Coordinates of C-alpha atoms (C1' of nucleotides) in Angstrom, one line a residue:
Chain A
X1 CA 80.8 77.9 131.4
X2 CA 79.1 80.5 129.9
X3 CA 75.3 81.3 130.8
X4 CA 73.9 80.3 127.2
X5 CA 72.3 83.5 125.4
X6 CA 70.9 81.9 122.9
X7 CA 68.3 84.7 121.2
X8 CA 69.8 88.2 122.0
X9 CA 73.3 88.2 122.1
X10 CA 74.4 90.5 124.8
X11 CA 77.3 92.5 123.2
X12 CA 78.5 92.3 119.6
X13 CA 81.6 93.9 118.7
X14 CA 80.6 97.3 116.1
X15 CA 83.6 95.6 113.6
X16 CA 80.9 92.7 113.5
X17 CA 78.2 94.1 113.2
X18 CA 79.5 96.4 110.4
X19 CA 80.3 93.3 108.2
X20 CA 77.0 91.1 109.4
X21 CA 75.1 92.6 106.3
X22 CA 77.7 91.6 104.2
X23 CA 77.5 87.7 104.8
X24 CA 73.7 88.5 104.7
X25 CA 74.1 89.4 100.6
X26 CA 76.6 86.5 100.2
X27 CA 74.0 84.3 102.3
X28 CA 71.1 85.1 100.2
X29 CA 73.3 85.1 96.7
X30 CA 74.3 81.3 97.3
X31 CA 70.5 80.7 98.4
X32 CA 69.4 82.5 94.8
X33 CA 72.2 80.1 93.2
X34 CA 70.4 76.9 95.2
X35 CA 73.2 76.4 97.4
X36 CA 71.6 75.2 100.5
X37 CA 74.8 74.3 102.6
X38 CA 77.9 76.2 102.7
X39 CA 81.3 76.1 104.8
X40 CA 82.9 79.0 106.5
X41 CA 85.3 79.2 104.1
X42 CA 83.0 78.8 101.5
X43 CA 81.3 82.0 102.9
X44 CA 84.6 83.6 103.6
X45 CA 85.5 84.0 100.3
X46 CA 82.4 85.2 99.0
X47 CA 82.4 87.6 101.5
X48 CA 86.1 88.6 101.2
X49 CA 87.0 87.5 105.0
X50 CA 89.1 85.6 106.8
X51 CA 87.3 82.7 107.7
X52 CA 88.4 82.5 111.3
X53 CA 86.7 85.9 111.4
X54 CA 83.6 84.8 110.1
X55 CA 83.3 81.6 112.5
X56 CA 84.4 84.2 115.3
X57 CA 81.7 86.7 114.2
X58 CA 78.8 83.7 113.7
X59 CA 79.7 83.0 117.4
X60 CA 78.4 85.6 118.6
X61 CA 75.2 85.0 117.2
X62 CA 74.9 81.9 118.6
X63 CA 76.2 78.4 117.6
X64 CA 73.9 78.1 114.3
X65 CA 76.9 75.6 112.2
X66 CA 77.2 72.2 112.5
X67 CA 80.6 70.8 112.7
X68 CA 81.8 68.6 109.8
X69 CA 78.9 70.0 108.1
X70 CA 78.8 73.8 107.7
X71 CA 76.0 76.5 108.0
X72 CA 72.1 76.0 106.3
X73 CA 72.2 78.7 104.2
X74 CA 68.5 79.4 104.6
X75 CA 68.5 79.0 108.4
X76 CA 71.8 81.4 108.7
X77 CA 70.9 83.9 106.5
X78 CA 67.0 84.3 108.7
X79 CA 69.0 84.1 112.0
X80 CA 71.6 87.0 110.9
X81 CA 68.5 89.3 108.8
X82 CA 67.1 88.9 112.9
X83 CA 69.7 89.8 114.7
X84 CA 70.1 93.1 112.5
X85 CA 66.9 93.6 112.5
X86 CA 65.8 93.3 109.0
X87 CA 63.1 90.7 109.0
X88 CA 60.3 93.3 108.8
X89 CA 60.8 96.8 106.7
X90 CA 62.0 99.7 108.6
X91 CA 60.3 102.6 107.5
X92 CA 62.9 105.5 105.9
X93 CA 62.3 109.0 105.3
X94 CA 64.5 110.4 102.9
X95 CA 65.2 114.7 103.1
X96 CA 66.8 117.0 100.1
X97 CA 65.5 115.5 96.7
X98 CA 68.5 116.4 94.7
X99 CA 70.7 114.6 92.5
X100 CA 71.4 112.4 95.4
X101 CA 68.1 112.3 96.9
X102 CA 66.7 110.8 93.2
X103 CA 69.3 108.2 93.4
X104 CA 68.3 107.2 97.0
X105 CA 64.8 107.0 95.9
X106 CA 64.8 104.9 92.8
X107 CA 67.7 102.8 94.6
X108 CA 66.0 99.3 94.6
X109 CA 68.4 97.8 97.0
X110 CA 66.6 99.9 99.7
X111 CA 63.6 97.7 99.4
X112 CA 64.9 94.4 98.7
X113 CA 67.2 95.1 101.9
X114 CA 64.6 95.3 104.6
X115 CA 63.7 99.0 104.2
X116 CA 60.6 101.1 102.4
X117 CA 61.2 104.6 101.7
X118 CA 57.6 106.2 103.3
X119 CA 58.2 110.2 102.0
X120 CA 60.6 112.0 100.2
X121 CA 61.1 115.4 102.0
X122 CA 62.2 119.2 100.6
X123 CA 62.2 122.5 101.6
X124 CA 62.3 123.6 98.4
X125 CA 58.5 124.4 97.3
X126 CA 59.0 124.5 94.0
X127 CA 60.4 120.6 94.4
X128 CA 57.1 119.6 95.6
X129 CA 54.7 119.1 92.2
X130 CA 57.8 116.5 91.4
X131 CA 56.9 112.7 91.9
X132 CA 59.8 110.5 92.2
X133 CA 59.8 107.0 92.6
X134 CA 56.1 106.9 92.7
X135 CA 56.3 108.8 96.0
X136 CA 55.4 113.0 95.5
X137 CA 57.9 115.0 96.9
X138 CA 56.3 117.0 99.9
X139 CA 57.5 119.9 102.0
X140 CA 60.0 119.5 105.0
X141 CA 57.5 120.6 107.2
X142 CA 55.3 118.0 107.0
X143 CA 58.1 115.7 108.9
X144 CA 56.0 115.6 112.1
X145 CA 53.1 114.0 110.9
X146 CA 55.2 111.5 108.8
X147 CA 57.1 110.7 111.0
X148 CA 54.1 110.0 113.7
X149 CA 52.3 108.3 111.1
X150 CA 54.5 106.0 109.9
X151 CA 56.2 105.4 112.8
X152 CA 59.7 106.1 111.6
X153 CA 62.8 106.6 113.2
X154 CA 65.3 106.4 110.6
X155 CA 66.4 109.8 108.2
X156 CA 68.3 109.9 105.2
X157 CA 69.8 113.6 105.1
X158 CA 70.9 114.2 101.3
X159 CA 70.5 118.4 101.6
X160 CA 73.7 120.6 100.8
X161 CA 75.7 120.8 104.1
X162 CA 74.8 123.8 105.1
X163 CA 71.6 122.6 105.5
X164 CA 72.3 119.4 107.0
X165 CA 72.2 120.1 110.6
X166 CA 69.2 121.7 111.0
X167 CA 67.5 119.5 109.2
X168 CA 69.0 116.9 111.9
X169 CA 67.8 118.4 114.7
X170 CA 64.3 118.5 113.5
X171 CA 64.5 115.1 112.9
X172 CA 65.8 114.3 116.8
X173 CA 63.0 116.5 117.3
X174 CA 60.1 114.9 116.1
X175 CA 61.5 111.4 117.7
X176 CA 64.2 109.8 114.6
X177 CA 66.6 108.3 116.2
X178 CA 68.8 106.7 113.8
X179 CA 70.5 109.3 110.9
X180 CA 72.1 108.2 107.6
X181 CA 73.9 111.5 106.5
X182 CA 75.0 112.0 102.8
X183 CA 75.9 116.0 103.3
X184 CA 79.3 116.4 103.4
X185 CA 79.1 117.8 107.3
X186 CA 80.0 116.5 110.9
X187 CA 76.5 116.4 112.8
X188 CA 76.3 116.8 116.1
X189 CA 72.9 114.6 117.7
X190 CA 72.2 114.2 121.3
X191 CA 73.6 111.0 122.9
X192 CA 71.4 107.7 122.0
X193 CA 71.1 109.1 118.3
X194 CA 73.0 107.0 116.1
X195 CA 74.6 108.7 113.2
X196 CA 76.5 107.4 110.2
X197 CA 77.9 109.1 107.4
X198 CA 78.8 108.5 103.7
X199 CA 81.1 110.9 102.1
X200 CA 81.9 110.5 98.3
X201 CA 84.7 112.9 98.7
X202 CA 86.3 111.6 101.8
X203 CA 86.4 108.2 99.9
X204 CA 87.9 109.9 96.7
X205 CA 90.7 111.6 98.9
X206 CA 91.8 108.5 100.9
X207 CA 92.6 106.7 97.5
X208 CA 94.2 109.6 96.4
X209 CA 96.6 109.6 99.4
X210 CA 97.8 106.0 99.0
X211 CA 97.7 107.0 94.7
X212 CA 100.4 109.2 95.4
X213 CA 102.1 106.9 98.0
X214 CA 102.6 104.7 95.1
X215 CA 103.9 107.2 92.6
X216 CA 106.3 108.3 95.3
X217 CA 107.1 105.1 96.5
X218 CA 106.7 102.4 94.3
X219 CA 108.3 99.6 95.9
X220 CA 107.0 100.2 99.0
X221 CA 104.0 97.8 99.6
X222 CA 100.3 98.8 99.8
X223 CA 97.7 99.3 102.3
X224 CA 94.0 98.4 100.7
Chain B
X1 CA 117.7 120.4 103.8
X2 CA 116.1 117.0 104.3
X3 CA 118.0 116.1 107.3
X4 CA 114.8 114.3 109.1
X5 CA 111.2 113.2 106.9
X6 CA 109.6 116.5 107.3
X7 CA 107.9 116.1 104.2
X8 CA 107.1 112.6 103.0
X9 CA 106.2 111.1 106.5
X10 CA 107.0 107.6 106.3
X11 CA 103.6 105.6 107.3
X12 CA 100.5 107.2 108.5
X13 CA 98.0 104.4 109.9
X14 CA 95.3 104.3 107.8
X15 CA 92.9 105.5 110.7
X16 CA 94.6 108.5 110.5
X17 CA 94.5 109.1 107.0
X18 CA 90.8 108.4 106.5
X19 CA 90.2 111.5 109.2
X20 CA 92.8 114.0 107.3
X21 CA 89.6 114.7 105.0
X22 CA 88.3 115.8 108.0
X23 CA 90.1 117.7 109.0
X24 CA 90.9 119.6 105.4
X25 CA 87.2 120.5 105.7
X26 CA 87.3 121.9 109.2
X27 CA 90.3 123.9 107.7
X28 CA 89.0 125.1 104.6
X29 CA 85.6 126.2 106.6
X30 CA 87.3 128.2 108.8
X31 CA 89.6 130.1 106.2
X32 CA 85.9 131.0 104.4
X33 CA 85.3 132.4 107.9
X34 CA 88.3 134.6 107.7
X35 CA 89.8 132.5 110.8
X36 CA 93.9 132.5 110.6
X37 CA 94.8 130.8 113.7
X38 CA 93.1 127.8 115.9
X39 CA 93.7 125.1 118.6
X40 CA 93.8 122.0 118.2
X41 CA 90.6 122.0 120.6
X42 CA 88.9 124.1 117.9
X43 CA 89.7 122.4 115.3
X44 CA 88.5 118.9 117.4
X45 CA 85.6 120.5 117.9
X46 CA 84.9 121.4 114.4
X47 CA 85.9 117.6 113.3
X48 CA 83.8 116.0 115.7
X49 CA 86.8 114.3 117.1
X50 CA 89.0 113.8 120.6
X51 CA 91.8 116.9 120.6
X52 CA 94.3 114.6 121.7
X53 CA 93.4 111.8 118.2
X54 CA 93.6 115.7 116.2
X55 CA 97.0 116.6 117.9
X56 CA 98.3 112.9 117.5
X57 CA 96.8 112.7 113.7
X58 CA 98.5 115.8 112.6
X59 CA 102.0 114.8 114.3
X60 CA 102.1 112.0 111.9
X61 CA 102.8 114.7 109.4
X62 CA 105.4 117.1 111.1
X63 CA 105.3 119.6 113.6
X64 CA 103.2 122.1 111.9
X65 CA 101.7 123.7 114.9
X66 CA 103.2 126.5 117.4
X67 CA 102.8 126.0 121.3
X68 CA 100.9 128.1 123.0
X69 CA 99.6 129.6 119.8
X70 CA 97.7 126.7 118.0
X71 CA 97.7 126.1 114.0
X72 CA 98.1 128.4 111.1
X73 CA 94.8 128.0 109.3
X74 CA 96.1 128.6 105.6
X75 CA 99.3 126.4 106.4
X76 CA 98.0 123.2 108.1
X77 CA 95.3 123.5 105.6
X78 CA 97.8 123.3 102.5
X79 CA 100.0 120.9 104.4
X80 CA 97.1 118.2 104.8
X81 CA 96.3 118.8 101.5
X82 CA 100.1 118.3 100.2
X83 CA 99.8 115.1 102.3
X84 CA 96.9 113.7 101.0
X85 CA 97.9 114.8 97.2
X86 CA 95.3 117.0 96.4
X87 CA 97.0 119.9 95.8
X88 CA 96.1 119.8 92.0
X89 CA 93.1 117.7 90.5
X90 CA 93.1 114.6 90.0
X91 CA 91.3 113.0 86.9
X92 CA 88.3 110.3 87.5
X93 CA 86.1 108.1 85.2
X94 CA 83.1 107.0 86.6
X95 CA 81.4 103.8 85.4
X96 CA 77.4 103.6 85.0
X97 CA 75.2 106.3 84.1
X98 CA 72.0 105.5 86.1
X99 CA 70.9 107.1 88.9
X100 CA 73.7 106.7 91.3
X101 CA 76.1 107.7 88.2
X102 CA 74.5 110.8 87.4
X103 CA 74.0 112.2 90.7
X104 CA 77.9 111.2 90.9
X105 CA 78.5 113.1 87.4
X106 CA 77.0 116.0 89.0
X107 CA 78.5 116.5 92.6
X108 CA 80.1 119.6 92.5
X109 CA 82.3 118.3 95.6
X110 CA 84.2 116.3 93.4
X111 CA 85.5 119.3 91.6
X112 CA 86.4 121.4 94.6
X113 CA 88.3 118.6 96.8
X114 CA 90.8 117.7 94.1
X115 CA 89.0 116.4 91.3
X116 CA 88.0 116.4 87.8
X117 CA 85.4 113.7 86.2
X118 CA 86.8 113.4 82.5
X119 CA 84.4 110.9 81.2
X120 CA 81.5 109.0 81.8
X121 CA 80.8 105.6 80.8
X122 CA 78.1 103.3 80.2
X123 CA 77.6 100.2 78.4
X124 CA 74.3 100.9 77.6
X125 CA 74.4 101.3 73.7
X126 CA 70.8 103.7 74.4
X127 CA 72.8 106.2 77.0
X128 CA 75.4 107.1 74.6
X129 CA 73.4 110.2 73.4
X130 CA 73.2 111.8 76.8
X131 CA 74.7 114.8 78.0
X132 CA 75.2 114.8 81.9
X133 CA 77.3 117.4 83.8
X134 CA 78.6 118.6 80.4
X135 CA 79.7 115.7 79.5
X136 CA 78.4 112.8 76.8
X137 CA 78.0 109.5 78.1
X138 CA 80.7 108.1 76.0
X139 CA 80.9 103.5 75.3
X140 CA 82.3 101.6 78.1
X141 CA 84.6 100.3 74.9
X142 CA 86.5 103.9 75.2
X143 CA 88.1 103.2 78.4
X144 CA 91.4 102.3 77.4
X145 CA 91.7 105.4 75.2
X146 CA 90.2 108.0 77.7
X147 CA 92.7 106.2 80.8
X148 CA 95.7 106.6 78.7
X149 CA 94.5 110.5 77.4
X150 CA 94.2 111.6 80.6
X151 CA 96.8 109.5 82.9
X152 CA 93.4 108.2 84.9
X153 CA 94.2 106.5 87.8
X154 CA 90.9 106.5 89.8
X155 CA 87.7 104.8 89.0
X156 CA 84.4 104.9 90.5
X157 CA 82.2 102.1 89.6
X158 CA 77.5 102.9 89.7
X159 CA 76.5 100.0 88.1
X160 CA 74.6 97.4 88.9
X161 CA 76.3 94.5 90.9
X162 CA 76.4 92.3 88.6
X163 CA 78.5 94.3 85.9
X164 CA 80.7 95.5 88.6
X165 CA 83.3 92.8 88.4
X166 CA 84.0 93.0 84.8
X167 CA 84.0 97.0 85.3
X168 CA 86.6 96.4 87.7
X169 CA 88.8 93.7 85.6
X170 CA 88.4 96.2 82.9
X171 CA 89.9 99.5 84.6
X172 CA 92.7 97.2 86.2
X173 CA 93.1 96.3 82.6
X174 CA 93.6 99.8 81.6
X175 CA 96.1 100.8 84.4
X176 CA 93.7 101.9 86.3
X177 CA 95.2 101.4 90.4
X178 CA 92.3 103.1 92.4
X179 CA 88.6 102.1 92.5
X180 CA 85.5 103.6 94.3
X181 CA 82.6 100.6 94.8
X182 CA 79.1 101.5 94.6
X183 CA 78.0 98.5 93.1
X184 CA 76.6 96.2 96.3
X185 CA 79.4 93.4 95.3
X186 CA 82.4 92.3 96.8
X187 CA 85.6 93.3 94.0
X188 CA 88.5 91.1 93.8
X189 CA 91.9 92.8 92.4
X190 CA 95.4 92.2 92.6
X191 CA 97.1 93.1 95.0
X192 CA 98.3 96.5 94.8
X193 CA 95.3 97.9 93.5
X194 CA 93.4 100.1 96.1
X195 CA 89.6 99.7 96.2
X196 CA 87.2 101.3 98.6
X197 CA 83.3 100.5 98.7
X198 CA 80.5 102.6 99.6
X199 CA 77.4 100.6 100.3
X200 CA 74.2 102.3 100.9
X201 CA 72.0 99.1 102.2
X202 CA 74.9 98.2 104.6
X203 CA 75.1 101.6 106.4
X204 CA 71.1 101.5 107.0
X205 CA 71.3 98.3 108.1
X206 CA 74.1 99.0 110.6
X207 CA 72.0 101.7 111.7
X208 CA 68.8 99.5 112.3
X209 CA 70.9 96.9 114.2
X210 CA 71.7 99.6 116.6
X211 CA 67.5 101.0 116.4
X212 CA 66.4 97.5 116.9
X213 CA 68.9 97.2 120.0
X214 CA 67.4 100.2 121.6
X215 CA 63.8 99.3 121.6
X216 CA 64.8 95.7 123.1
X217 CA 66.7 97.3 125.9
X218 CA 66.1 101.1 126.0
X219 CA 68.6 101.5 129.4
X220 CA 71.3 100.0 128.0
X221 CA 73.9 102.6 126.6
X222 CA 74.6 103.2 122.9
X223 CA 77.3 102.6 120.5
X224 CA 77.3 105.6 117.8
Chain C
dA1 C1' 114.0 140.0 132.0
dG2 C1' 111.2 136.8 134.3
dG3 C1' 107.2 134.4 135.6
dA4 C1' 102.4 133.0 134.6
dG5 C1' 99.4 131.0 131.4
dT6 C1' 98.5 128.3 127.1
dT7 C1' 98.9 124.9 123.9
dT8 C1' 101.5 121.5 121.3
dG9 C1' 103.7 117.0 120.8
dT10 C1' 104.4 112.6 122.7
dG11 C1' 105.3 108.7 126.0
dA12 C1' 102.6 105.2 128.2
dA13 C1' 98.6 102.6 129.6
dC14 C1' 94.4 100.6 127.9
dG15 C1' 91.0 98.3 125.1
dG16 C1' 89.4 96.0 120.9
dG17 C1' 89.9 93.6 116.8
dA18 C1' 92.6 90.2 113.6
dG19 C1' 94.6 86.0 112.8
dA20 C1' 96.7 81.5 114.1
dA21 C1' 96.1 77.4 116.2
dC22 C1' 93.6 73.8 118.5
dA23 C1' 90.0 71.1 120.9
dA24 C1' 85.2 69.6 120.4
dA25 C1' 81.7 67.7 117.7
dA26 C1' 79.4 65.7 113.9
dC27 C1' 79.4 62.5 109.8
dG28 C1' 80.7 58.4 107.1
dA29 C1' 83.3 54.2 106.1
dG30 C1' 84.3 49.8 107.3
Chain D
dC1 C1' 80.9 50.1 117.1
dT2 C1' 85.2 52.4 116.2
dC3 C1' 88.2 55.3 113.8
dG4 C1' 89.4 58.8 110.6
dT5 C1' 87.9 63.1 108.3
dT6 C1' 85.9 67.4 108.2
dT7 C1' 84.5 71.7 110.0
dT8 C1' 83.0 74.5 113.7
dG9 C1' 83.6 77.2 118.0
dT10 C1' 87.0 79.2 121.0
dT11 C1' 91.3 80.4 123.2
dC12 C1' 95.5 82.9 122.9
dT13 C1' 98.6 86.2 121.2
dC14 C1' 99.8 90.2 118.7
dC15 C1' 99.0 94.6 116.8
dC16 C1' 96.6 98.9 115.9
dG17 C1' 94.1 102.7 117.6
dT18 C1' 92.4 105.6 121.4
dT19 C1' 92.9 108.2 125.4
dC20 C1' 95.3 110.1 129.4
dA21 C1' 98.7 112.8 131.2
dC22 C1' 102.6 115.6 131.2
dA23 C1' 106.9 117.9 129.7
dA24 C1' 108.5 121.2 126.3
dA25 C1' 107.9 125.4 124.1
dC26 C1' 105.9 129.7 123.0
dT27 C1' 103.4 134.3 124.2
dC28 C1' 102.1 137.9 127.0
dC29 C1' 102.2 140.8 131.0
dT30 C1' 104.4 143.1 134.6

DNA sequence: AGGAGTTTGTGAACGGGAGAACAAAACGAG
DNA sequence: CTCGTTTTGTTCTCCCGTTCACAAACTCCT
């Protein structure tokens, strides 16, 4: 007998909540395609889960399926986009406005995907004439009153490494609390700063490894 | 000379082979710094990891270190690198010229952690005249010739979603066994085929699930 | 040479997540 | 109204990964 938490969820396990966005975009996919019902399986396979792992997942939402029936695609995808966090925009700042940085900028999926970039952010001066993405590019420095303004507390670090950790702390500095690092660097944040990191490079060398596994050993099986 | 698996270690868990990187970087930074020796505490340290995962981690591979001493920088360093199969480059096509593609073209990582982008592709008939990162955008149509030319067996796929199936098909086609995602899709491929996907929307929105957590309960501990 | 001090490598306990399997609940047919 | 069908929500078990703790092994100092 469980005490019913029917709005906030106490607890959800980080493996769920890393793949909640994805049945978000399979979610609103079926509801662009006019699918207004949809089984777990259904959603399983669009996802590319198990569908006892989706049902299990759901659960801890809440109980938003109907037996016999399935999920409202409409209703599920509003109740998951809220318990991410994603039914207003979160404002993002974006630092270094290189190669990368561009890229992040112009990236529409930012936008349609519950976020707005607010600045783009350099230390080099001779970046800041450069507009990109409608947005001018302005000086690192003005991070503090950005970030006041706007209310943000989520970075996107795109600088070279080296640079990558200061730039971090000035952001825990002025009150970001959330970091989305792109330089090819471990950060080190105080505790209750939440960091993730993308690295192309790692991602390269991990399909390299099992590449090679193959070549070595090809009737071994596979690890995805 | 091969009495036990001292070099091709049977089956490293995948956990531990997506931190190798890691470590290889950790490694490589302290050779710049003229450091020869280190502990495996050091080394943690530097990796932003437990010493006891590190020590564990690298006795998947052999018994590279010496007790009391620590790790030969310039050894472990190759020996990672042996394991994960970078010790020469390998080649890469990458998929999609936009944004996300050039920024890609034009990582210089790529090059210095083991690989070598030989050809850029887009099936945007208007692209083809470009020159990015030395190279000219060359037809998606060239695939097949360019994977069999250069013995490609990793693909990286910036395009929009909703070509990135067809990309995908089309490299599996061509013999290609390795795929990095960009595109915000789920990929199906046979089995056998490795595929890894880096999402950009999903990473912020992990990160706002977690921001949104904190302002709801700000005494309640954190999960990084 | 021997002992003290380090540091690695690993055995064992622990916790979390994945998948199978099943009971509970809703719908529809007759 | 009752029964069969469908699909969810949940329990149970297994496996992988993390962490602790300690013995083995090496160096240095006396």
């Amino acid at each position: 007998m469980t005490a019913r938490t029917p709005d906030s969820a106490r607890d959800i396990p980080e493996a769920t909540v890393a793949r909640l966005p994805v049945y978000l975009r399979a979610l609103t996919s079926f509801a662009e395609e006019g699918t207004t019902t949809c089984s777990s399986e259904e959603l399983a396979v669009s996802a590319g889960v198990n569908s006892a792992k989706l049902r299990k997942d759901l659960s801890y939402l809440g109980s938003y399926g109907t037996r016999g029936v399935g999920y409202d695609v409409e209703y599920l995808r509003y109740q998951i986009a809220r318990e991410i966090g994603v039914t207003h925009d979160w404002p993002v700042v974006i630092v270094g406005i290189g190669n990368l940085g561009h890229a992040l900028a112009n990236y529409s999926g930012f936008r349609s995907r519950g976020f707005r970039v607010v600045a783009l952010l350099d230390a080099d001066p001779t970046r800041k004439d450069e507009v990109v993405a409608g947005l001018d590019v302005r000086s690192f420095e003005d991070i503090e009153s950005i970030v006041a303004e706007h209310a943000v507390s989520i970075g996107v670090i795109a600088t070279p490494a080296i640079a990558a950790q200061a730039v971090a702390d000035r952001m825990v500095a002025n009150g970001i609390t959330s970091i989305l690092n792109f330089a090819p660097t471990v950060l080190s944040v105080p505790d209750g700063v939440g960091v993730r990191k993308v690295d192309l490079s790692i991602e390269l060398q991990i399909l390299a490894y099992h590449e090679q596994r193959k070549s070595i050993a090809p009737a071994s099986e596979d690890a995805s």
